[in-house]
């Protein structure tokens, strides 16, 4: 498709474009003439996938041919009409209509703007319109009163064509009647392709061979399939009935433009560049600020982007980023979904070790399943390279007094018994060499040994010799390791150290050796399959079976003192948790002495509780709050069930929600569970440690994972993901079909606490091969962002044998807003060359319509204006209840402040015709054209009143514009109220929190004084934690609201100045004052206008 077609004269359009357009119309069942008119009915099936758009002329040609659109009326009625653009490009016409032909039209000159989505009152307040797809909706705003013509297209790409074409006509009124050589972007692109063509045209004859043309396009657009390019040139030859395979410059340009133009990027570029089809430094800066969440972008930085990504020398010299350069930039790592700030360690590493999730592997020495697998050093190396900070080592007796790596089960297979064993000394040498290459933070060696005393001493000697000073043993001054107030050192303090986790003899036990109890599953000699004959996977025909040894009556192991003294973290079973639960509930930070009953029952902090998968799942389901409380001071590890002979993995999210720090997974088994683990630990530079949520670390906190509003008083965030397109999708690796055509679709999985878990999918892009367009938006509610993981999975709907194409998993905290590329990974986590998704991400604390959210137990509907207010719980202790009751008024005032500001902001965005996920700079960009006058100066100018940016009308304004300015003033006033009152309200709430915490230490005594026992006392402790969590959360929300209000006013002032609405030179100093008040602008705001 030629990219230099005439924009002003429709007769000058290329033959390929017209033939393509006619073929589309002939295939569209909605385009049928009946007696010289059009049918009133329309079938809204999907459009043919062959449609390609690479320039504004393509859009205009499609509009001239016309298509059926649904017209939405304010009366809630929906009509089907056939809309066309007249040949002179001066008006829109539609039929059938009760109006005569001259009235059933809309002049292009009367159009003020074109909005995308359901952004008008007609859409927002029309019930039937809710069933129509938002991606296919658009509105034409026309006339002095800003009336709206609200339409819904057949699909999102058809809507994009109409929006792009209309915006081009609005911004290029003279090109409707004059010949034009194309936009600056199209001319630059044409010249660049001619230059690249000349490199292959060595003789200067204006033709090159087909092979050379194919190679040139593959060089210019990496990732495109060579067969696809060859097929395109064959089609061109057949259409022109050529007898030679030589390619001319025009054919080369046509093939490149059709094959290498991404329609999704083109529509975005046209929107950003005011239909010039290229971006200058200012355009790119606005894009980075308003869409990509980079508030500190500079024009110089944008010009650097042009220099690095624009392929044409002409574009680089002029500082213009064309379509191809913009495509390359969006595909580059700079626009990846993953936030680059998280590629390095970005969390506080000075907290106790128990406050972190720790990447752990199960039976790290295996590279296969639990039956066929033998101990291999490659397994240890693979786990360390993956960032694991806890390796499991199985050790058994070996010949010649040398312990061997691996458990008995892994040496009983007849095919493995002949292989040379691996000594534990060799394994320790490998670990010592690679322990800290991926991460400098402590490495835990989880020791499961079943050795004789003699070989235990040899093992202890090897540990001391190999690791030397790296081997860490905790000091126990005065034997006070059992004191409840003690805490583990931080990862920062333990850098470069190796900690041994294993069975440990009691300190008070005399003698060199002793007995310790061991669970059979830890040694691989028991569990649910004990005593059963199990057929080995993959060897059913051979009849090879494994007899799982039954557990012994009592599993007591002899342990030598030398090995015990090297153990830093004592390994305990589930009994330690039940002992903790048996103690009457009391505040977690209450002191206790070694002689107190608490200190005698509770294990020391240098203890790791080991849980089996089934037991951990039951505790996470039935006793979640108690499990979270238990893990605030003690490390807890979950191991896969012994029935997983195939080395499959459990879902680690089921145990992370309970606070379990270590969830051991089989690193050799690829799949969704390992993808989630990689995503979890990628958010802190891949160092193997990630901070747990604050509610799992704070001494007094309330957390309920199974309910909406799992953290009381903190509203859920809304994640909106628009899946726009996919590119370079390969065929599934295990597919049995011979053809190359796939029917892809995308599944979005949100993993987190049960209240957050959700799954949605796109439609199937049937027969769309490797570059399908989806244009579908999905919305998720996220109650606990710190635990949420988002996973994209691309599957083939028409598969034979295997449907998996690719996946990508990312932590919620690592999401970047705006238009992002999602690089797809294979089943093993390896990058898929050139395969990606293109998405748009927005995060707000509001649902799509800006309506009040439904909350869980944390709120009760108040009488005032039907607003929901957070409430505190009664504890049954009078002095406490009286203290908390004084917080009721400031809590309501805090909610009113935040809600008023949020509602005013959403109302202003709606008046601007933008969705709630838009930011304020986009709103000002939408507002500024309405204030422009024919005389020149705007109809309203920006003045600063008491540091607030206000817009004052200069002359008469239409009612619609005046209403918009009123919404602007109301929003500014609401933000000002937040700034002026947030501190005083927060101080009152914080004072109540402080007074409540003063009763923390005496809570058990106060409960006994009120006669509270058993369940009632536990309920009082729970309500106390609830109230403290609510008060702290409200203080945090108020601080965030004030920061967001300051940031909003700063955005408004700078955006008004950039759009030419500033009236005086004093604005710059005042906007600087706003910037000083917000001296440390955050990169993202969980409670603000998207994460920007």
Tab-separated table of N, CA, C and O in Angstrom, residues 846-949:
chain	number	residue	atom	x	y	z
A	846	UNK	N	-10.460	4.037	41.934
A	846	UNK	CA	-11.857	4.117	41.558
A	846	UNK	C	-12.178	3.076	40.514
A	846	UNK	O	-11.339	2.725	39.702
A	847	UNK	N	-13.426	2.630	40.509
A	847	UNK	CA	-13.888	1.784	39.419
A	847	UNK	C	-14.035	2.624	38.169
A	847	UNK	O	-13.967	3.851	38.209
A	848	UNK	N	-14.326	1.957	37.051
A	848	UNK	CA	-14.361	2.670	35.782
A	848	UNK	C	-15.329	3.829	35.740
A	848	UNK	O	-15.066	4.854	35.132
A	849	UNK	N	-16.474	3.724	36.389
A	849	UNK	CA	-17.447	4.795	36.338
A	849	UNK	C	-17.286	5.831	37.406
A	849	UNK	O	-18.062	6.781	37.489
A	850	UNK	N	-16.293	5.687	38.272
A	850	UNK	CA	-16.086	6.649	39.324
A	850	UNK	C	-17.088	6.543	40.443
A	850	UNK	O	-17.219	7.442	41.276
A	851	UNK	N	-17.837	5.449	40.502
A	851	UNK	CA	-18.828	5.287	41.560
A	851	UNK	C	-18.162	4.809	42.838
A	851	UNK	O	-17.088	4.241	42.827
A	852	UNK	N	-18.862	5.026	43.957
A	852	UNK	CA	-18.318	4.576	45.238
A	852	UNK	C	-18.167	3.070	45.230
A	852	UNK	O	-19.023	2.348	44.746
A	853	UNK	N	-17.085	2.610	45.806
A	853	UNK	CA	-16.798	1.186	45.795
A	853	UNK	C	-17.595	0.461	46.871
A	853	UNK	O	-17.921	1.007	47.909
A	854	UNK	N	-17.861	-0.766	46.588
A	854	UNK	CA	-18.408	-1.643	47.629
A	854	UNK	C	-17.237	-2.153	48.448
A	854	UNK	O	-16.246	-2.627	47.934
A	855	UNK	N	-17.354	-2.071	49.744
A	855	UNK	CA	-16.277	-2.523	50.606
A	855	UNK	C	-16.759	-3.690	51.440
A	855	UNK	O	-17.940	-3.995	51.517
A	856	UNK	N	-15.820	-4.293	52.131
A	856	UNK	CA	-16.148	-5.442	52.961
A	856	UNK	C	-16.536	-5.018	54.356
A	856	UNK	O	-17.266	-4.055	54.582
A	857	UNK	N	-16.003	-5.694	55.346
A	857	UNK	CA	-16.379	-5.440	56.723
A	857	UNK	C	-15.843	-4.126	57.245
A	857	UNK	O	-16.192	-3.714	58.351
A	858	UNK	N	-15.004	-3.471	56.471
A	858	UNK	CA	-14.339	-2.279	56.988
A	858	UNK	C	-15.225	-1.052	56.959
A	858	UNK	O	-14.847	-0.016	57.471
A	859	UNK	N	-16.402	-1.118	56.349
A	859	UNK	CA	-17.212	0.083	56.229
A	859	UNK	C	-18.653	-0.206	56.581
A	859	UNK	O	-19.123	-1.336	56.537
A	860	UNK	N	-19.320	0.842	56.946
A	860	UNK	CA	-20.763	0.788	57.193
A	860	UNK	C	-21.369	2.017	56.555
A	860	UNK	O	-20.838	3.109	56.675
A	861	UNK	N	-22.485	1.880	55.887
A	861	UNK	CA	-23.066	3.009	55.187
A	861	UNK	C	-23.553	4.039	56.191
A	861	UNK	O	-24.360	3.767	57.068
A	862	UNK	N	-23.044	5.233	56.070
A	862	UNK	CA	-23.448	6.316	56.949
A	862	UNK	C	-24.676	7.023	56.410
A	862	UNK	O	-25.049	6.891	55.251
A	863	UNK	N	-25.288	7.799	57.251
A	863	UNK	CA	-26.511	8.484	56.859
A	863	UNK	C	-26.226	9.692	55.976
A	863	UNK	O	-27.043	10.074	55.153
A	864	UNK	N	-25.076	10.351	56.158
A	864	UNK	CA	-24.781	11.575	55.444
A	864	UNK	C	-24.551	11.310	53.968
A	864	UNK	O	-23.602	10.655	53.581
A	865	UNK	N	-25.480	11.762	53.159
A	865	UNK	CA	-25.375	11.676	51.690
A	865	UNK	C	-25.174	10.245	51.204
A	865	UNK	O	-24.602	10.014	50.157
A	866	UNK	N	-25.566	9.282	51.984
A	866	UNK	CA	-25.412	7.901	51.554
A	866	UNK	C	-23.979	7.460	51.413
A	866	UNK	O	-23.684	6.502	50.718
A	867	UNK	N	-23.045	8.164	52.067
A	867	UNK	CA	-21.623	7.863	51.916
A	867	UNK	C	-21.216	6.749	52.870
A	867	UNK	O	-21.755	6.610	53.955
A	868	UNK	N	-20.250	5.983	52.473
A	868	UNK	CA	-19.754	4.894	53.301
A	868	UNK	C	-18.587	5.390	54.148
A	868	UNK	O	-17.649	6.006	53.633
A	869	UNK	N	-18.683	5.135	55.437
A	869	UNK	CA	-17.633	5.561	56.362
A	869	UNK	C	-17.029	4.344	57.046
A	869	UNK	O	-17.728	3.378	57.365
A	870	UNK	N	-15.751	4.419	57.285
A	870	UNK	CA	-15.087	3.371	58.024
A	870	UNK	C	-15.503	3.460	59.488
A	870	UNK	O	-15.705	4.549	60.030
A	871	UNK	N	-15.681	2.325	60.124
A	871	UNK	CA	-16.117	2.289	61.519
A	871	UNK	C	-15.126	1.515	62.362
A	871	UNK	O	-14.397	0.646	61.864
A	872	UNK	N	-15.094	1.845	63.635
A	872	UNK	CA	-14.260	1.138	64.594
A	872	UNK	C	-15.104	0.131	65.355
A	872	UNK	O	-16.313	0.311	65.537
A	873	UNK	N	-14.461	-0.906	65.839
A	873	UNK	CA	-15.166	-1.978	66.545
A	873	UNK	C	-15.080	-1.779	68.052
A	873	UNK	O	-14.097	-1.247	68.569
A	874	UNK	N	-16.109	-2.232	68.713
A	874	UNK	CA	-16.087	-2.234	70.171
A	874	UNK	C	-15.261	-3.384	70.704
A	874	UNK	O	-15.335	-4.508	70.194
A	875	UNK	N	-14.469	-3.110	71.739
A	875	UNK	CA	-13.609	-4.145	72.316
A	875	UNK	C	-14.221	-4.791	73.553
A	875	UNK	O	-13.758	-5.855	73.979
A	876	UNK	N	-15.229	-4.151	74.146
A	876	UNK	CA	-15.767	-4.665	75.407
A	876	UNK	C	-14.995	-4.159	76.613
A	876	UNK	O	-15.314	-4.526	77.742
A	877	UNK	N	-13.987	-3.341	76.389
A	877	UNK	CA	-13.193	-2.734	77.470
A	877	UNK	C	-13.513	-1.241	77.462
A	877	UNK	O	-13.194	-0.536	76.515
A	878	UNK	N	-14.170	-0.768	78.503
A	878	UNK	CA	-14.738	0.572	78.506
A	878	UNK	C	-13.703	1.659	78.234
A	878	UNK	O	-13.916	2.561	77.423
A	879	UNK	N	-12.581	1.602	78.914
A	879	UNK	CA	-11.596	2.661	78.754
A	879	UNK	C	-11.066	2.703	77.332
A	879	UNK	O	-10.786	3.786	76.780
A	880	UNK	N	-10.948	1.545	76.687
A	880	UNK	CA	-10.506	1.500	75.297
A	880	UNK	C	-11.587	2.023	74.365
A	880	UNK	O	-11.313	2.814	73.456
A	881	UNK	N	-12.820	1.590	74.569
A	881	UNK	CA	-13.908	2.027	73.706
A	881	UNK	C	-14.109	3.540	73.789
A	881	UNK	O	-14.399	4.194	72.787
A	882	UNK	N	-13.966	4.103	74.982
A	882	UNK	CA	-14.098	5.554	75.121
A	882	UNK	C	-12.993	6.270	74.345
A	882	UNK	O	-13.228	7.332	73.754
A	883	UNK	N	-11.799	5.708	74.375
A	883	UNK	CA	-10.687	6.326	73.641
A	883	UNK	C	-10.925	6.273	72.140
A	883	UNK	O	-10.775	7.283	71.439
A	884	UNK	N	-11.310	5.110	71.628
A	884	UNK	CA	-11.518	4.972	70.186
A	884	UNK	C	-12.730	5.759	69.705
A	884	UNK	O	-12.778	6.203	68.559
A	885	UNK	N	-13.715	5.950	70.580
A	885	UNK	CA	-14.922	6.664	70.170
A	885	UNK	C	-14.620	8.101	69.763
A	885	UNK	O	-15.302	8.678	68.907
A	886	UNK	N	-13.581	8.679	70.334
A	886	UNK	CA	-13.237	10.066	70.010
A	886	UNK	C	-12.703	10.218	68.592
A	886	UNK	O	-12.543	11.343	68.119
A	887	UNK	N	-12.435	9.110	67.920
A	887	UNK	CA	-11.927	9.177	66.547
A	887	UNK	C	-13.045	9.202	65.515
A	887	UNK	O	-12.774	9.390	64.320
A	888	UNK	N	-14.279	9.023	65.924
A	888	UNK	CA	-15.384	8.923	64.966
A	888	UNK	C	-15.504	10.180	64.115
A	888	UNK	O	-15.612	10.111	62.878
A	889	UNK	N	-15.475	11.342	64.747
A	889	UNK	CA	-15.642	12.595	63.995
A	889	UNK	C	-14.497	12.835	63.014
A	889	UNK	O	-14.744	13.097	61.820
A	890	UNK	N	-13.232	12.784	63.449
A	890	UNK	CA	-12.158	13.014	62.459
A	890	UNK	C	-12.132	11.965	61.349
A	890	UNK	O	-11.735	12.273	60.221
A	891	UNK	N	-12.556	10.741	61.634
A	891	UNK	CA	-12.603	9.728	60.579
A	891	UNK	C	-13.628	10.107	59.517
A	891	UNK	O	-13.385	9.945	58.315
A	892	UNK	N	-14.783	10.613	59.943
A	892	UNK	CA	-15.794	11.045	58.974
A	892	UNK	C	-15.300	12.258	58.195
A	892	UNK	O	-15.498	12.351	56.973
A	893	UNK	N	-14.653	13.181	58.874
A	893	UNK	CA	-14.131	14.357	58.184
A	893	UNK	C	-13.061	13.959	57.163
A	893	UNK	O	-13.003	14.531	56.059
A	894	UNK	N	-12.222	13.000	57.530
A	894	UNK	CA	-11.193	12.534	56.599
A	894	UNK	C	-11.825	11.900	55.363
A	894	UNK	O	-11.396	12.153	54.227
A	895	UNK	N	-12.841	11.077	55.569
A	895	UNK	CA	-13.513	10.441	54.433
A	895	UNK	C	-14.173	11.489	53.544
A	895	UNK	O	-14.123	11.402	52.307
A	896	UNK	N	-14.807	12.513	54.155
A	896	UNK	CA	-15.452	13.562	53.369
A	896	UNK	C	-14.433	14.335	52.533
A	896	UNK	O	-14.673	14.640	51.352
A	897	UNK	N	-13.290	14.661	53.122
A	897	UNK	CA	-12.255	15.389	52.391
A	897	UNK	C	-11.813	14.608	51.152
A	897	UNK	O	-11.753	15.140	50.038
A	898	UNK	N	-11.477	13.343	51.362
A	898	UNK	CA	-10.968	12.537	50.255
A	898	UNK	C	-12.040	12.310	49.199
A	898	UNK	O	-11.792	12.450	47.998
A	899	UNK	N	-13.241	11.948	49.633
A	899	UNK	CA	-14.297	11.654	48.679
A	899	UNK	C	-14.701	12.890	47.888
A	899	UNK	O	-14.958	12.811	46.684
A	900	UNK	N	-14.771	14.041	48.558
A	900	UNK	CA	-15.139	15.265	47.839
A	900	UNK	C	-14.107	15.584	46.759
A	900	UNK	O	-14.467	15.968	45.637
A	901	UNK	N	-12.835	15.443	47.085
A	901	UNK	CA	-11.795	15.717	46.098
A	901	UNK	C	-11.848	14.712	44.947
A	901	UNK	O	-11.712	15.079	43.771
A	902	UNK	N	-12.065	13.439	45.276
A	902	UNK	CA	-12.123	12.418	44.233
A	902	UNK	C	-13.343	12.612	43.345
A	902	UNK	O	-13.249	12.517	42.117
A	903	UNK	N	-14.506	12.899	43.945
A	903	UNK	CA	-15.718	13.099	43.146
A	903	UNK	C	-15.604	14.322	42.251
A	903	UNK	O	-16.036	14.304	41.093
A	904	UNK	N	-15.033	15.412	42.786
A	904	UNK	CA	-14.866	16.617	41.979
A	904	UNK	C	-13.920	16.370	40.818
A	904	UNK	O	-14.142	16.866	39.701
A	905	UNK	N	-12.865	15.596	41.060
A	905	UNK	CA	-11.918	15.293	39.987
A	905	UNK	C	-12.561	14.431	38.911
A	905	UNK	O	-12.391	14.685	37.709
A	906	UNK	N	-13.303	13.401	39.323
A	906	UNK	CA	-13.975	12.535	38.347
A	906	UNK	C	-15.003	13.332	37.553
A	906	UNK	O	-15.138	13.160	36.331
A	907	UNK	N	-15.735	14.229	38.202
A	907	UNK	CA	-16.737	15.039	37.499
A	907	UNK	C	-16.070	15.940	36.463
A	907	UNK	O	-16.572	16.089	35.339
A	908	UNK	N	-14.930	16.522	36.816
A	908	UNK	CA	-14.217	17.364	35.850
A	908	UNK	C	-13.742	16.540	34.653
A	908	UNK	O	-13.837	16.977	33.502
A	909	UNK	N	-13.244	15.345	34.907
A	909	UNK	CA	-12.794	14.486	33.808
A	909	UNK	C	-13.958	14.120	32.893
A	909	UNK	O	-13.820	14.110	31.664
A	910	UNK	N	-15.110	13.828	33.499
A	910	UNK	CA	-16.263	13.496	32.673
A	910	UNK	C	-16.706	14.686	31.834
A	910	UNK	O	-17.098	14.528	30.672
A	911	UNK	N	-16.663	15.876	32.416
A	911	UNK	CA	-17.039	17.062	31.659
A	911	UNK	C	-16.076	17.303	30.502
A	911	UNK	O	-16.461	17.847	29.459
A	912	UNK	N	-14.840	16.893	30.683
A	912	UNK	CA	-13.846	17.007	29.604
A	912	UNK	C	-13.990	15.907	28.568
A	912	UNK	O	-13.276	15.914	27.551
A	913	UNK	N	-14.866	14.954	28.849
A	913	UNK	CA	-15.032	13.841	27.924
A	913	UNK	C	-13.971	12.779	28.052
A	913	UNK	O	-13.685	12.058	27.096
A	914	UNK	N	-13.396	12.657	29.249
A	914	UNK	CA	-12.333	11.689	29.476
A	914	UNK	C	-12.739	10.705	30.557
A	914	UNK	O	-13.541	11.042	31.442
A	915	UNK	N	-12.200	9.504	30.530
A	915	UNK	CA	-12.537	8.504	31.551
A	915	UNK	C	-11.851	8.822	32.878
A	915	UNK	O	-10.900	9.616	32.924
A	916	UNK	N	-12.287	8.202	33.971
A	916	UNK	CA	-11.670	8.455	35.281
A	916	UNK	C	-10.194	8.118	35.350
A	916	UNK	O	-9.482	8.636	36.215
A	917	UNK	N	-9.709	7.254	34.460
A	917	UNK	CA	-8.294	6.892	34.501
A	917	UNK	C	-7.406	7.934	33.848
A	917	UNK	O	-6.180	7.850	33.928
A	918	UNK	N	-8.007	8.944	33.199
A	918	UNK	CA	-7.211	10.000	32.588
A	918	UNK	C	-6.549	10.839	33.670
A	918	UNK	O	-6.978	10.859	34.826
A	919	UNK	N	-5.491	11.568	33.288
A	919	UNK	CA	-4.843	12.454	34.245
A	919	UNK	C	-5.186	13.902	33.917
A	919	UNK	O	-5.757	14.213	32.877
A	920	UNK	N	-4.802	14.800	34.819
A	920	UNK	CA	-5.247	16.181	34.706
A	920	UNK	C	-4.603	16.910	33.529
A	920	UNK	O	-5.197	17.836	32.971
A	921	UNK	N	-3.417	16.521	33.137
A	921	UNK	CA	-2.805	17.156	31.968
A	921	UNK	C	-3.604	16.844	30.713
A	921	UNK	O	-3.763	17.705	29.832
A	922	UNK	N	-4.121	15.637	30.610
A	922	UNK	CA	-4.970	15.303	29.474
A	922	UNK	C	-6.258	16.122	29.504
A	922	UNK	O	-6.779	16.521	28.453
A	923	UNK	N	-6.777	16.384	30.700
A	923	UNK	CA	-7.995	17.185	30.815
A	923	UNK	C	-7.756	18.607	30.314
A	923	UNK	O	-8.593	19.171	29.593
A	924	UNK	N	-6.635	19.198	30.692
A	924	UNK	CA	-6.343	20.558	30.247
A	924	UNK	C	-6.125	20.583	28.734
A	924	UNK	O	-6.530	21.538	28.046
A	925	UNK	N	-5.503	19.536	28.191
A	925	UNK	CA	-5.348	19.457	26.744
A	925	UNK	C	-6.695	19.412	26.044
A	925	UNK	O	-6.859	19.946	24.947
A	926	UNK	N	-7.675	18.774	26.665
A	926	UNK	CA	-9.020	18.725	26.097
A	926	UNK	C	-9.757	20.046	26.295
A	926	UNK	O	-10.556	20.452	25.446
A	927	UNK	N	-9.489	20.730	27.404
A	927	UNK	CA	-10.171	21.981	27.709
A	927	UNK	C	-9.662	23.143	26.863
A	927	UNK	O	-10.435	24.012	26.433
A	928	UNK	N	-8.363	23.205	26.609
A	928	UNK	CA	-7.750	24.365	25.950
A	928	UNK	C	-8.376	24.698	24.598
A	928	UNK	O	-8.655	25.875	24.331
A	929	UNK	N	-8.629	23.723	23.700
A	929	UNK	CA	-9.228	24.101	22.403
A	929	UNK	C	-10.594	24.761	22.547
A	929	UNK	O	-10.967	25.588	21.707
A	930	UNK	N	-11.337	24.427	23.573
A	930	UNK	CA	-12.659	25.025	23.740
A	930	UNK	C	-12.564	26.497	24.147
A	930	UNK	O	-13.519	27.251	23.994
A	931	UNK	N	-11.419	26.880	24.702
A	931	UNK	CA	-11.240	28.253	25.154
A	931	UNK	C	-10.591	29.134	24.098
A	931	UNK	O	-10.421	30.338	24.326
A	932	UNK	N	-10.197	28.549	22.961
A	932	UNK	CA	-9.587	29.339	21.909
A	932	UNK	C	-10.643	30.165	21.181
A	932	UNK	O	-11.760	29.704	20.947
A	933	UNK	N	-10.294	31.370	20.832
A	933	UNK	CA	-11.207	32.259	20.126
A	933	UNK	C	-10.630	32.637	18.775
A	933	UNK	O	-9.437	32.486	18.515
A	934	UNK	N	-11.494	33.174	17.921
A	934	UNK	CA	-11.046	33.571	16.582
A	934	UNK	C	-10.076	34.735	16.670
A	934	UNK	O	-9.119	34.836	15.901
A	935	UNK	N	-10.302	35.629	17.648
A	935	UNK	CA	-9.453	36.802	17.779
A	935	UNK	C	-8.022	36.459	18.173
A	935	UNK	O	-7.093	37.218	17.887
A	936	UNK	N	-7.829	35.349	18.877
A	936	UNK	CA	-6.476	34.962	19.266
A	936	UNK	C	-6.351	34.572	20.716
A	936	UNK	O	-6.100	33.404	21.031
A	937	UNK	N	-6.501	35.504	21.680
A	937	UNK	CA	-6.315	35.147	23.091
A	937	UNK	C	-7.418	34.213	23.576
A	937	UNK	O	-8.550	34.259	23.084
A	938	UNK	N	-7.117	33.342	24.526
A	938	UNK	CA	-8.120	32.402	25.020
A	938	UNK	C	-9.244	33.115	25.758
A	938	UNK	O	-9.074	34.228	26.271
A	939	UNK	N	-10.395	32.441	25.830
A	939	UNK	CA	-11.568	33.022	26.487
A	939	UNK	C	-11.486	32.934	27.994
A	939	UNK	O	-12.371	33.436	28.693
A	940	UNK	N	-10.485	32.267	28.533
A	940	UNK	CA	-10.247	32.209	29.975
A	940	UNK	C	-8.742	32.154	30.190
A	940	UNK	O	-8.018	31.542	29.393
A	941	UNK	N	-8.269	32.795	31.241
A	941	UNK	CA	-6.831	32.816	31.498
A	941	UNK	C	-6.566	32.312	32.912
A	941	UNK	O	-7.424	32.382	33.792
A	942	UNK	N	-5.377	31.835	33.100
A	942	UNK	CA	-4.973	31.250	34.374
A	942	UNK	C	-4.436	32.325	35.306
A	942	UNK	O	-3.539	33.086	34.940
A	943	UNK	N	-4.993	32.391	36.494
A	943	UNK	CA	-4.472	33.272	37.542
A	943	UNK	C	-4.339	32.442	38.805
A	943	UNK	O	-5.064	31.455	39.005
A	944	UNK	N	-3.397	32.813	39.640
A	944	UNK	CA	-3.146	32.072	40.867
A	944	UNK	C	-3.721	32.837	42.046
A	944	UNK	O	-3.369	33.995	42.285
A	945	UNK	N	-4.633	32.180	42.757
A	945	UNK	CA	-5.254	32.758	43.940
A	945	UNK	C	-4.865	31.914	45.140
A	945	UNK	O	-5.241	30.742	45.222
A	946	UNK	N	-4.100	32.524	46.033
A	946	UNK	CA	-3.637	31.809	47.223
A	946	UNK	C	-2.905	30.524	46.844
A	946	UNK	O	-3.042	29.489	47.508
A	947	UNK	N	-2.147	30.589	45.757
A	947	UNK	CA	-1.367	29.433	45.337
A	947	UNK	C	-2.133	28.400	44.557
A	947	UNK	O	-1.576	27.364	44.213
A	948	UNK	N	-3.412	28.677	44.255
A	948	UNK	CA	-4.224	27.713	43.505
A	948	UNK	C	-4.439	28.215	42.089
A	948	UNK	O	-4.794	29.382	41.884
A	949	UNK	N	-4.258	27.354	41.082
A	949	UNK	CA	-4.437	27.772	39.682
A	949	UNK	C	-5.923	27.864	39.335
A	949	UNK	O	-6.620	26.857	39.273
